[in-house]
């Protein structure tokens, strides 16, 4: 039951916007994929959404739940959002439970040839899912109309409430804060030379894995050191602003306080997520690794030069 609940929660975090109506998905089968449908979809959009999300199933069965504006109010406004019961819901998702250790995989699918999730990226969803406590799931997201996808975590509450369970409120709020923080930083640095969303999310995933080594007793100073190291590792030290760095530090402190680090699988899932991000953006990280190698070689050369300068008390010129 617990494994399925984690899987069902994953399904809904993927829904780039909002959701939950006490509908057809019940926790009696932990292998059946779950499709979430926004209540604002027209009949044709619902069918188009189902066709888009379930194409990988090759005719296999699935379950559905519907999400409404009231669910956004009930589940997201407590974390600072300002939804109303009349808020529209279009973004939708399909979630499949996967084998232990496979990690969280998110893919945003085009709807009729267009990516209508305009703000939240797949890597941002992955990081938020990790913070919320999701493990080992394939999540597919789409929307019939352009939407930022900021209400993705509403479905977690809906799914758990439907089965008489609840998630850690602090963890869910932290996950929602994470979506807002990372998407805002990416928007602010859009098209900036030396920046990519993959680098940012890899730095955050790496920071989570490093934090997990210390556990819930990690200090704020240790978190700051970890963030500095991860930003340097991902060549972001001189790219993002000090204000943005502080936002990341504050976010990770919030994640620590939420209780996420108490999970035995948090470190493993964070490391898996980092590997997935790097695999999905090979060209970026191959370039970073090449630059790191050059920087290391230069440091060795500088150290040798400085050694001999100190030894002989004069300048050394390398031709």
XYZ file of C-alpha atoms in Angstrom, residues 70-268:
199
model
C -11.263 23.995 -5.455
C -8.449 21.486 -5.079
C -5.928 24.231 -5.816
C -7.414 26.350 -3.048
C -7.512 23.462 -0.610
C -4.038 22.103 -1.262
C -1.860 24.933 -2.579
C -2.996 28.191 -0.992
C -1.521 27.149 2.342
C 1.934 27.411 0.717
C 1.350 30.982 -0.424
C -0.579 30.607 -3.683
C -3.749 32.633 -4.377
C -5.971 30.262 -6.323
C -9.772 30.434 -6.222
C -12.417 27.766 -6.724
C -12.926 29.127 -10.240
C -9.253 28.774 -11.206
C -8.864 26.798 -14.402
C -7.061 23.479 -14.595
C -5.678 22.197 -17.902
C -2.324 20.534 -17.343
C -2.484 16.776 -16.972
C -0.212 13.838 -16.340
C 0.276 10.094 -16.404
C 2.314 8.317 -13.752
C 3.735 4.819 -13.778
C 5.338 3.067 -10.845
C 8.821 1.766 -11.693
C 11.282 -0.646 -10.118
C 13.198 0.237 -6.971
C 16.273 2.359 -7.671
C 15.118 3.573 -11.086
C 14.607 7.127 -9.845
C 12.165 9.844 -10.833
C 11.789 10.305 -14.581
C 9.754 13.203 -15.989
C 8.944 13.891 -19.621
C 6.904 16.848 -20.842
C 4.958 15.788 -23.939
C 3.881 18.045 -26.779
C 0.132 18.453 -27.257
C -0.656 18.607 -30.971
C 2.966 19.476 -31.647
C 3.339 22.183 -28.991
C 4.919 22.177 -25.544
C 2.275 24.051 -23.558
C 4.028 23.869 -20.174
C 5.520 27.324 -20.418
C 7.520 27.768 -17.211
C 8.258 24.653 -15.161
C 10.865 22.351 -16.690
C 11.113 18.572 -16.412
C 14.175 18.863 -14.170
C 12.345 21.266 -11.867
C 9.498 18.768 -11.536
C 12.016 16.030 -10.744
C 13.624 18.043 -7.959
C 10.248 19.013 -6.495
C 9.069 15.412 -6.618
C 12.167 14.354 -4.710
C 11.545 16.964 -2.028
C 7.904 15.930 -1.707
C 8.948 12.332 -1.068
C 8.338 10.738 -4.464
C 10.491 7.760 -5.442
C 10.856 5.553 -8.528
C 8.218 6.716 -11.008
C 7.832 7.679 -14.660
C 5.854 10.910 -14.967
C 4.481 12.254 -18.248
C 3.093 15.800 -18.410
C 1.126 17.679 -21.040
C -1.385 20.500 -21.402
C -3.975 21.241 -24.055
C -3.418 24.972 -23.586
C -0.373 27.074 -22.599
C 0.046 27.197 -18.808
C 3.009 27.744 -16.485
C 2.475 24.520 -14.529
C 3.004 26.140 -11.105
C 0.270 24.169 -9.341
C 1.824 20.769 -9.899
C 1.886 19.661 -6.267
C -1.855 20.078 -5.676
C -2.470 16.579 -6.923
C -0.367 15.070 -4.181
C -2.828 16.217 -1.572
C -5.779 15.155 -3.682
C -4.459 11.643 -4.197
C -3.616 11.134 -0.553
C -6.879 12.608 0.716
C -8.759 10.319 -1.649
C -7.200 7.301 0.035
C -7.433 8.609 3.586
C -3.743 9.542 3.841
C -1.809 12.783 4.149
C 1.656 13.964 3.190
C 3.981 15.929 5.414
C 2.637 19.466 4.948
C 6.064 21.035 5.440
C 7.608 18.816 2.755
C 4.875 19.600 0.261
C 5.188 23.326 0.927
C 8.955 23.027 0.485
C 8.443 21.267 -2.852
C 6.094 24.012 -4.035
C 8.593 26.645 -2.899
C 11.263 24.781 -4.828
C 9.265 24.901 -8.053
C 8.747 28.645 -7.637
C 12.376 29.357 -6.727
C 14.062 27.322 -9.454
C 11.661 28.419 -12.188
C 12.147 32.068 -11.170
C 15.948 31.778 -11.274
C 15.809 30.108 -14.676
C 13.485 32.798 -16.030
C 15.773 35.550 -14.704
C 18.805 33.947 -16.382
C 17.100 32.937 -19.616
C 19.498 33.191 -22.563
C 22.331 34.269 -20.247
C 25.714 33.017 -21.424
C 27.030 30.173 -19.280
C 23.657 29.329 -17.699
C 21.281 26.436 -18.213
C 18.370 25.042 -16.238
C 20.136 21.671 -16.231
C 23.164 23.152 -14.435
C 20.969 24.750 -11.768
C 18.918 21.635 -11.118
C 22.012 19.434 -11.097
C 23.543 21.736 -8.501
C 20.404 21.517 -6.351
C 20.156 17.736 -6.725
C 23.837 17.410 -5.844
C 23.355 19.668 -2.839
C 20.499 17.460 -1.621
C 22.687 14.372 -1.895
C 25.461 16.130 0.027
C 22.986 17.289 2.688
C 21.704 13.751 3.115
C 25.195 12.650 4.192
C 24.839 14.857 7.259
C 21.172 14.120 7.917
C 18.680 16.407 9.621
C 21.349 17.773 12.008
C 23.168 19.582 9.200
C 23.887 23.233 10.053
C 23.031 26.250 7.942
C 26.745 26.997 7.546
C 27.303 23.499 6.182
C 24.443 24.019 3.728
C 26.020 27.278 2.584
C 29.349 25.513 1.988
C 27.583 22.760 0.046
C 25.787 25.291 -2.159
C 29.030 27.140 -2.897
C 30.737 23.861 -3.830
C 27.870 22.736 -6.075
C 27.650 26.093 -7.840
C 31.380 25.958 -8.513
C 31.131 22.348 -9.689
C 28.416 23.357 -12.161
C 30.243 26.516 -13.322
C 27.544 28.817 -11.939
C 29.578 30.734 -9.346
C 30.033 33.777 -11.565
C 26.744 33.370 -13.429
C 23.961 33.593 -10.866
C 23.701 36.579 -8.533
C 24.384 36.594 -4.798
C 20.678 37.131 -4.252
C 19.848 34.029 -6.287
C 22.459 32.017 -4.402
C 20.875 33.078 -1.125
C 17.488 31.979 -2.463
C 18.939 28.506 -3.096
C 20.476 28.399 0.385
C 17.179 29.456 1.967
C 15.342 26.836 -0.084
C 17.638 24.046 1.077
C 17.295 25.196 4.684
C 13.519 24.979 4.214
C 13.902 21.469 2.796
C 15.999 20.500 5.827
C 13.348 21.847 8.196
C 10.585 20.029 6.275
C 11.882 16.628 7.366
C 12.800 15.445 3.866
C 16.292 14.427 5.026
C 14.767 11.886 7.400
C 13.977 9.607 4.451
C 16.388 6.690 4.047
C 16.071 6.848 0.264
C 16.541 10.623 -0.106
C 20.298 10.442 -0.770
C 19.957 7.594 -3.281
